[in-house]
PDB file of C-alpha atoms in Angstrom:
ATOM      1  CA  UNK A1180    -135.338 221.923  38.799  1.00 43.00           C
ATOM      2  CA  UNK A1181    -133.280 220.173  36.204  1.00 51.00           C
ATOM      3  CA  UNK A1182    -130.702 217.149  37.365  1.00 55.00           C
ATOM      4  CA  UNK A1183    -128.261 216.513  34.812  1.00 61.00           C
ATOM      5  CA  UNK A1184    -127.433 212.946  36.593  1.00 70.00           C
ATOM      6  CA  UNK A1185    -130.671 210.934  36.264  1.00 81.00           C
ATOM      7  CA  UNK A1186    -129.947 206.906  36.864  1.00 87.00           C
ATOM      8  CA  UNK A1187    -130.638 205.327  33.512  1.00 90.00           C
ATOM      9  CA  UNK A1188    -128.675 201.840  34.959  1.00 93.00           C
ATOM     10  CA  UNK A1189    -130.167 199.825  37.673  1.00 96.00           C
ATOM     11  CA  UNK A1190    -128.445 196.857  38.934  1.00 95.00           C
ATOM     12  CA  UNK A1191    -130.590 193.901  38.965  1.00 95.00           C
ATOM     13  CA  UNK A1192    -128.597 191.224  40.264  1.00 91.00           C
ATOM     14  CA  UNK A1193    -125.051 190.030  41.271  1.00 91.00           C
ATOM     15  CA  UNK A1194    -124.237 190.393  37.781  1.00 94.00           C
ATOM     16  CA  UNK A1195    -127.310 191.542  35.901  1.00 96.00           C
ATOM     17  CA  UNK A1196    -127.778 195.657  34.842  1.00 97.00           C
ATOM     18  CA  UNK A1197    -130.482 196.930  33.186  1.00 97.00           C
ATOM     19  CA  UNK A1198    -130.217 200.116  30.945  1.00 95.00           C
ATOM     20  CA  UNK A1199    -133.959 202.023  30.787  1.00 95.00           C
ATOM     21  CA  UNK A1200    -133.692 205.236  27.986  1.00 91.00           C
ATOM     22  CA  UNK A1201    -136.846 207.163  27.868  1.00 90.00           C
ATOM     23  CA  UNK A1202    -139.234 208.756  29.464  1.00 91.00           C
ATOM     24  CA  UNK A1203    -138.256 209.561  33.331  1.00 91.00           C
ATOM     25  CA  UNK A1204    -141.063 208.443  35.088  1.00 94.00           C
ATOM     26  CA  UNK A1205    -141.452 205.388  33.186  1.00 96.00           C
ATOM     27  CA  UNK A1206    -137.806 204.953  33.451  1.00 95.00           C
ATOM     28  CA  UNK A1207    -138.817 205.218  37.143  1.00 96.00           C
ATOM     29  CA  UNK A1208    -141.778 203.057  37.246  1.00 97.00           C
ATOM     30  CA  UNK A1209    -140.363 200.042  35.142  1.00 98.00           C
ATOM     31  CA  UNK A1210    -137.161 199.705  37.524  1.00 97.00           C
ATOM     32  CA  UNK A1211    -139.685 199.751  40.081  1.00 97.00           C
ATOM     33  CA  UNK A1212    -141.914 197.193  38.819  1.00 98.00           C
ATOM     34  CA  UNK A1213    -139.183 195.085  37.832  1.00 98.00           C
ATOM     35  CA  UNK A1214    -137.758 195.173  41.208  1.00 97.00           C
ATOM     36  CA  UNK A1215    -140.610 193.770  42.578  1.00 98.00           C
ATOM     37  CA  UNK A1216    -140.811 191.195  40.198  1.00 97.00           C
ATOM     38  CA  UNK A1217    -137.089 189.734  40.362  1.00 97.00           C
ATOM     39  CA  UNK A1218    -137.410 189.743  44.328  1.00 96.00           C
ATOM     40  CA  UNK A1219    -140.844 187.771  43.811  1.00 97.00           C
ATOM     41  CA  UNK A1220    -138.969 185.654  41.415  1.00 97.00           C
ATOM     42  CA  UNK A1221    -135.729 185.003  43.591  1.00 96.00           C
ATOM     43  CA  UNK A1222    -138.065 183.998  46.626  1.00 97.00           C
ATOM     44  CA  UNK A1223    -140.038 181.752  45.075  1.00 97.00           C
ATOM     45  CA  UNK A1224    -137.476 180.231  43.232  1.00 96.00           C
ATOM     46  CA  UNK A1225    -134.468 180.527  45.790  1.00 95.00           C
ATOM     47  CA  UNK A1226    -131.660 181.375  43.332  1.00 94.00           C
ATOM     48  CA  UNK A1227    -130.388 183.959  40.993  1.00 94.00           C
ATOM     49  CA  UNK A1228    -132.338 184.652  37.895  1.00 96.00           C
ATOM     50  CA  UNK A1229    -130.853 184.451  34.904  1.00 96.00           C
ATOM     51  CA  UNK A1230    -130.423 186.966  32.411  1.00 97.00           C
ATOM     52  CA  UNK A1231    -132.588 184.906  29.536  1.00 97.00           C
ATOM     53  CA  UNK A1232    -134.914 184.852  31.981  1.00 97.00           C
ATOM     54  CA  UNK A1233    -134.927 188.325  33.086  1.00 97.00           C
ATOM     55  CA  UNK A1234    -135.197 189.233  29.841  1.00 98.00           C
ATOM     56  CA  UNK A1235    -138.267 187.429  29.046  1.00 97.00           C
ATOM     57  CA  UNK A1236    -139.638 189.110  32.701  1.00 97.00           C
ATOM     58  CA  UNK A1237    -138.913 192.581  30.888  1.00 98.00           C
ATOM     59  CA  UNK A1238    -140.692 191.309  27.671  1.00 98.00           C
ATOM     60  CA  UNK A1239    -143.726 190.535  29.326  1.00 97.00           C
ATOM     61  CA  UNK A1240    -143.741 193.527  31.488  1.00 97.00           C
ATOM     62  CA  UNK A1241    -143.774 195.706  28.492  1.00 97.00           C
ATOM     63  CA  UNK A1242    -145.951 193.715  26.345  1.00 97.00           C
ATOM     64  CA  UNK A1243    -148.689 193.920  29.285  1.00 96.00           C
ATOM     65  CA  UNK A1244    -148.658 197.648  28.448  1.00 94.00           C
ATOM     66  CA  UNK A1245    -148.689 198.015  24.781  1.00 93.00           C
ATOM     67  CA  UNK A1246    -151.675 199.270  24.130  1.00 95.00           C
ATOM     68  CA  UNK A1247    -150.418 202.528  26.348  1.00 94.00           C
ATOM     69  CA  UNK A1248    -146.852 202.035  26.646  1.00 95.00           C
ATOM     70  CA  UNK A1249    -144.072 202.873  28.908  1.00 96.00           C
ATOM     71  CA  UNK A1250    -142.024 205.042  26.701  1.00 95.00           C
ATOM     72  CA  UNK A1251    -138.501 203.316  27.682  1.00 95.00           C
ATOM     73  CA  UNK A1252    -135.991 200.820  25.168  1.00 94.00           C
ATOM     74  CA  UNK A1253    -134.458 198.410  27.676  1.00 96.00           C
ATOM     75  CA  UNK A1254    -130.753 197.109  27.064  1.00 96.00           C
ATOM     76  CA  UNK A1255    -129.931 194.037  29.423  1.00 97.00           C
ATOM     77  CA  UNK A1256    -126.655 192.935  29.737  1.00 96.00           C
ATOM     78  CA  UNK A1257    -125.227 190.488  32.540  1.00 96.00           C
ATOM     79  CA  UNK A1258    -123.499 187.316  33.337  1.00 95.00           C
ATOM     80  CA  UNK A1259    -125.584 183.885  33.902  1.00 95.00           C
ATOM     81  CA  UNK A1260    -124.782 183.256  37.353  1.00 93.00           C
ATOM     82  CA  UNK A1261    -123.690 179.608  36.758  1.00 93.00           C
ATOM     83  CA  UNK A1262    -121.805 179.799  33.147  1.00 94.00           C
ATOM     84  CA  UNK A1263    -120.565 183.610  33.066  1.00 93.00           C
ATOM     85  CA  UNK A1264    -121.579 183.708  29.716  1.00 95.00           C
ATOM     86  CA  UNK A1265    -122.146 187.042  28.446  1.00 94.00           C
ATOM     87  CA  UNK A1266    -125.443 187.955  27.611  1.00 96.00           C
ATOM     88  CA  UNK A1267    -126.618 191.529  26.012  1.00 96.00           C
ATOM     89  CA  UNK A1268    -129.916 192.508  24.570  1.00 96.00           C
ATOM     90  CA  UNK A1269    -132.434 195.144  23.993  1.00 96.00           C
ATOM     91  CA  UNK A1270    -135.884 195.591  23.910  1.00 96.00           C
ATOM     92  CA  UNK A1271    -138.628 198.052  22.073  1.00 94.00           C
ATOM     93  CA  UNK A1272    -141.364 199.605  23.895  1.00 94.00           C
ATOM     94  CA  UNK A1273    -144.047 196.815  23.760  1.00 95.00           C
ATOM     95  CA  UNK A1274    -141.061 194.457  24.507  1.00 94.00           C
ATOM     96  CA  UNK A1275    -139.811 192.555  21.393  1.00 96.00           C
ATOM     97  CA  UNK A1276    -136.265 191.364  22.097  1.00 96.00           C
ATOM     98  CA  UNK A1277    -132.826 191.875  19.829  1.00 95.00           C
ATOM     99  CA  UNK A1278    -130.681 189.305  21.289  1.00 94.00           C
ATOM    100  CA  UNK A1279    -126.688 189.613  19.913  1.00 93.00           C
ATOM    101  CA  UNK A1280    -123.346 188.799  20.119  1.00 91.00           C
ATOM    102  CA  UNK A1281    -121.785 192.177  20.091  1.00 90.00           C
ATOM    103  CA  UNK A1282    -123.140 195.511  20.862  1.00 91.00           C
ATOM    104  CA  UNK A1283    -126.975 196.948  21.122  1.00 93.00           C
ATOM    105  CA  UNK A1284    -127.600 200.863  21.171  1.00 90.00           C
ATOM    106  CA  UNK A1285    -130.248 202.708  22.485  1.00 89.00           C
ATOM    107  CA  UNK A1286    -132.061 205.590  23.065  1.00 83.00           C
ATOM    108  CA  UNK A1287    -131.573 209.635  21.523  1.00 82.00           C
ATOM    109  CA  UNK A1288    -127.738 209.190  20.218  1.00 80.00           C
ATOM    110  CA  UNK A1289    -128.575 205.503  19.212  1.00 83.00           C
ATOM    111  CA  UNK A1290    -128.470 206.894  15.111  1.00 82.00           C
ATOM    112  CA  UNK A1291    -124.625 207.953  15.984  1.00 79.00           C
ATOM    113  CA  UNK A1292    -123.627 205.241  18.075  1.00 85.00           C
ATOM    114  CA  UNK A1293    -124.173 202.604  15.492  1.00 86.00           C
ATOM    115  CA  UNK A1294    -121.793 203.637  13.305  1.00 86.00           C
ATOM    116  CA  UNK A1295    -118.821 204.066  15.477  1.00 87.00           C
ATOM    117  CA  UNK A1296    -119.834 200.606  17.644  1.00 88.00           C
ATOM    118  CA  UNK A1297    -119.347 199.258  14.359  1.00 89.00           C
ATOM    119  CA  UNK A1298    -116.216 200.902  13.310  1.00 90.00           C
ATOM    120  CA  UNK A1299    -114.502 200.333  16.642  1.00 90.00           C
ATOM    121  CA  UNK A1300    -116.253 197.319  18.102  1.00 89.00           C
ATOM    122  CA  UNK A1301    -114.057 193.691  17.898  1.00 91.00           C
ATOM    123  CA  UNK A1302    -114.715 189.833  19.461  1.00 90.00           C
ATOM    124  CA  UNK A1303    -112.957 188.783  22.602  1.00 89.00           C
ATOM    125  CA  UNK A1304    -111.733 192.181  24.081  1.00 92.00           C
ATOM    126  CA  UNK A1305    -109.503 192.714  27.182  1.00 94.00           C
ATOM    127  CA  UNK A1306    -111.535 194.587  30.044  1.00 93.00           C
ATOM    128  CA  UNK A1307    -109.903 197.364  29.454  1.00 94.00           C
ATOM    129  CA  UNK A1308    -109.528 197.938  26.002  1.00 94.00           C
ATOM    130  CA  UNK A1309    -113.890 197.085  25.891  1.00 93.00           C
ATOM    131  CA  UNK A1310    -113.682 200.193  28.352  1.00 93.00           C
ATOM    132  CA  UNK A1311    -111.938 202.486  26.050  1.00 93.00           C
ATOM    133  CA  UNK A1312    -114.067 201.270  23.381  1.00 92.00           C
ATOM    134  CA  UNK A1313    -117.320 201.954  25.117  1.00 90.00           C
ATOM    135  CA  UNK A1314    -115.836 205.358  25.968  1.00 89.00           C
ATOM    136  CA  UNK A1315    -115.188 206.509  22.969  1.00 89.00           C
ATOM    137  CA  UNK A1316    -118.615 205.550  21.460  1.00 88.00           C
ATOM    138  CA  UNK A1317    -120.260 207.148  24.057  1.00 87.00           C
ATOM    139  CA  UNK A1318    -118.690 210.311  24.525  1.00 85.00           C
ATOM    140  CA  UNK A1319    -119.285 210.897  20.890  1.00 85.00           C
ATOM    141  CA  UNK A1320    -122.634 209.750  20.542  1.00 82.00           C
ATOM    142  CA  UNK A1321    -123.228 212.402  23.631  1.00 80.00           C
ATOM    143  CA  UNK A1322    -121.152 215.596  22.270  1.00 78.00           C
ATOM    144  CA  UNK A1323    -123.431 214.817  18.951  1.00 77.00           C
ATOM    145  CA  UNK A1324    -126.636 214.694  20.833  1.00 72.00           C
ATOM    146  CA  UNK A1325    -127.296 217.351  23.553  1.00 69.00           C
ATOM    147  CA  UNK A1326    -130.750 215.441  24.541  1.00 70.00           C
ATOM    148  CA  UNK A1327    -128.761 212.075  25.843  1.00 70.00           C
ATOM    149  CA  UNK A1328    -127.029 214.114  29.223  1.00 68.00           C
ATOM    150  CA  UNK A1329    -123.503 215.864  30.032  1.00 76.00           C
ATOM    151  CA  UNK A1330    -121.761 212.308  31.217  1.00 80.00           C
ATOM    152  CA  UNK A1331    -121.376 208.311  30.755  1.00 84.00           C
ATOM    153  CA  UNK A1332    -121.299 205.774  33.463  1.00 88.00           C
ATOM    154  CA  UNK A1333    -119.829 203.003  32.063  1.00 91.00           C
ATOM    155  CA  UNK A1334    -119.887 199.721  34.047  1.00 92.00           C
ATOM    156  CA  UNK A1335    -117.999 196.619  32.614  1.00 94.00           C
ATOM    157  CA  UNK A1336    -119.062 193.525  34.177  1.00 94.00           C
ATOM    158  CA  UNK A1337    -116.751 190.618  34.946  1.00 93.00           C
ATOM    159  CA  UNK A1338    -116.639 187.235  36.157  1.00 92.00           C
ATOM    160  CA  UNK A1339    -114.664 188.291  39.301  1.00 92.00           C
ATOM    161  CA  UNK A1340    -115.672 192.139  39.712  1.00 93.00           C
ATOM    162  CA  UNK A1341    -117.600 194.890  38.190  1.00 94.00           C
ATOM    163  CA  UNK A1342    -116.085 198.370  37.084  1.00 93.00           C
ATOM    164  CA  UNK A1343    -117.778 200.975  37.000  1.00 93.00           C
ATOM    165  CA  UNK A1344    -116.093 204.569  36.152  1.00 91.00           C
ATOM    166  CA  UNK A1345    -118.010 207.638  35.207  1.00 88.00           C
ATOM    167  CA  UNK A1346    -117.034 209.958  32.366  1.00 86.00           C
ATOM    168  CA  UNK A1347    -117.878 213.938  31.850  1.00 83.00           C
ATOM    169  CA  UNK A1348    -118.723 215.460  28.690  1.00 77.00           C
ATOM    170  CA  UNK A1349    -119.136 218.670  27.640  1.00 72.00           C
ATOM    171  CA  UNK A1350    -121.986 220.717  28.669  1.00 70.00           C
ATOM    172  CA  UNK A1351    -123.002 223.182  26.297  1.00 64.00           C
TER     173      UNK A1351
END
């Protein structure tokens, strides 16, 4: 049996999403894992993490394995529960971080999503003109590349809410 709607994004926290592209069952077995590890961390600690930290959690996670790797690229993006500064990264498979400003790709289409995230990407934008530019990088990234699914669920995290919408593509 073949799904065509496989979760990719797991919410870790209030405001903290983590994007796993890859293999499934690793995809599977690192939300897992990290699950465990963030409610470990949030009782012990008795707050929210934050998303520096998480990331450094996912670093070490992957670097534990990378003599056999989990075959995943991890983006992170979230709010710091005390600031709501933005944070976005990504990780490789043995967990070395690329910590930005702007946008991170990953996965199959990540060749043609660099170029138009570049062309169309801009500081400081409105909610909703970040969604349409998320959208349109990602529904042609995924008509280009027939590996990377038939849809996008894009979720746009804010101080006061989250959005999330989901977007068909062709299937062909």
């Amino acid at each position: 049996m073949v799904t065509t709607d496989f979760q990719k994004i797991f919410p870790m926290g209030e405001r903290l999403y983590i994007g796993l592209a890859g293999l499934a069952t690793d995809v599977q077995t690192v939300a897992q894992r990290l699950k465990f590890r963030l409610n470990l961390y949030e009782l012990k600690e008795g707050r929210q993490i934050k998303p520096q930290t998480f990331m450094s959690m996912v670093s070490n996670l992957l670097y534990e394995r990378r003599f056999g790797p989990y075959y995943t690229e991890p983006v992170i993006a979230g709010l710091d529960p005390v600031t709501h500064e933005p944070f976005i990264c990504s990780l490789d498979l043995i967990g070395c971080p690329m910590i930005t400003d702007d946008f991170v790709v990953s996965g199959t289409c990540s060749e043609q999503m660099y170029g138009m995230c570049e062309s169309l990407w801009e500081p400081d934008m409105e909610p909703d003109h970040l969604f349409e530019t998320i959208s349109q990088a990602m529904l042609n990234a995924v008509d280009r590349d027939a590996l990377s699914g038939m849809g996008v669920v894009v979720h746009v995290i804010e101080k006061d809410k989250i959005t999330t919408r989901t977007l068909k593509a062709r299937m062909d």
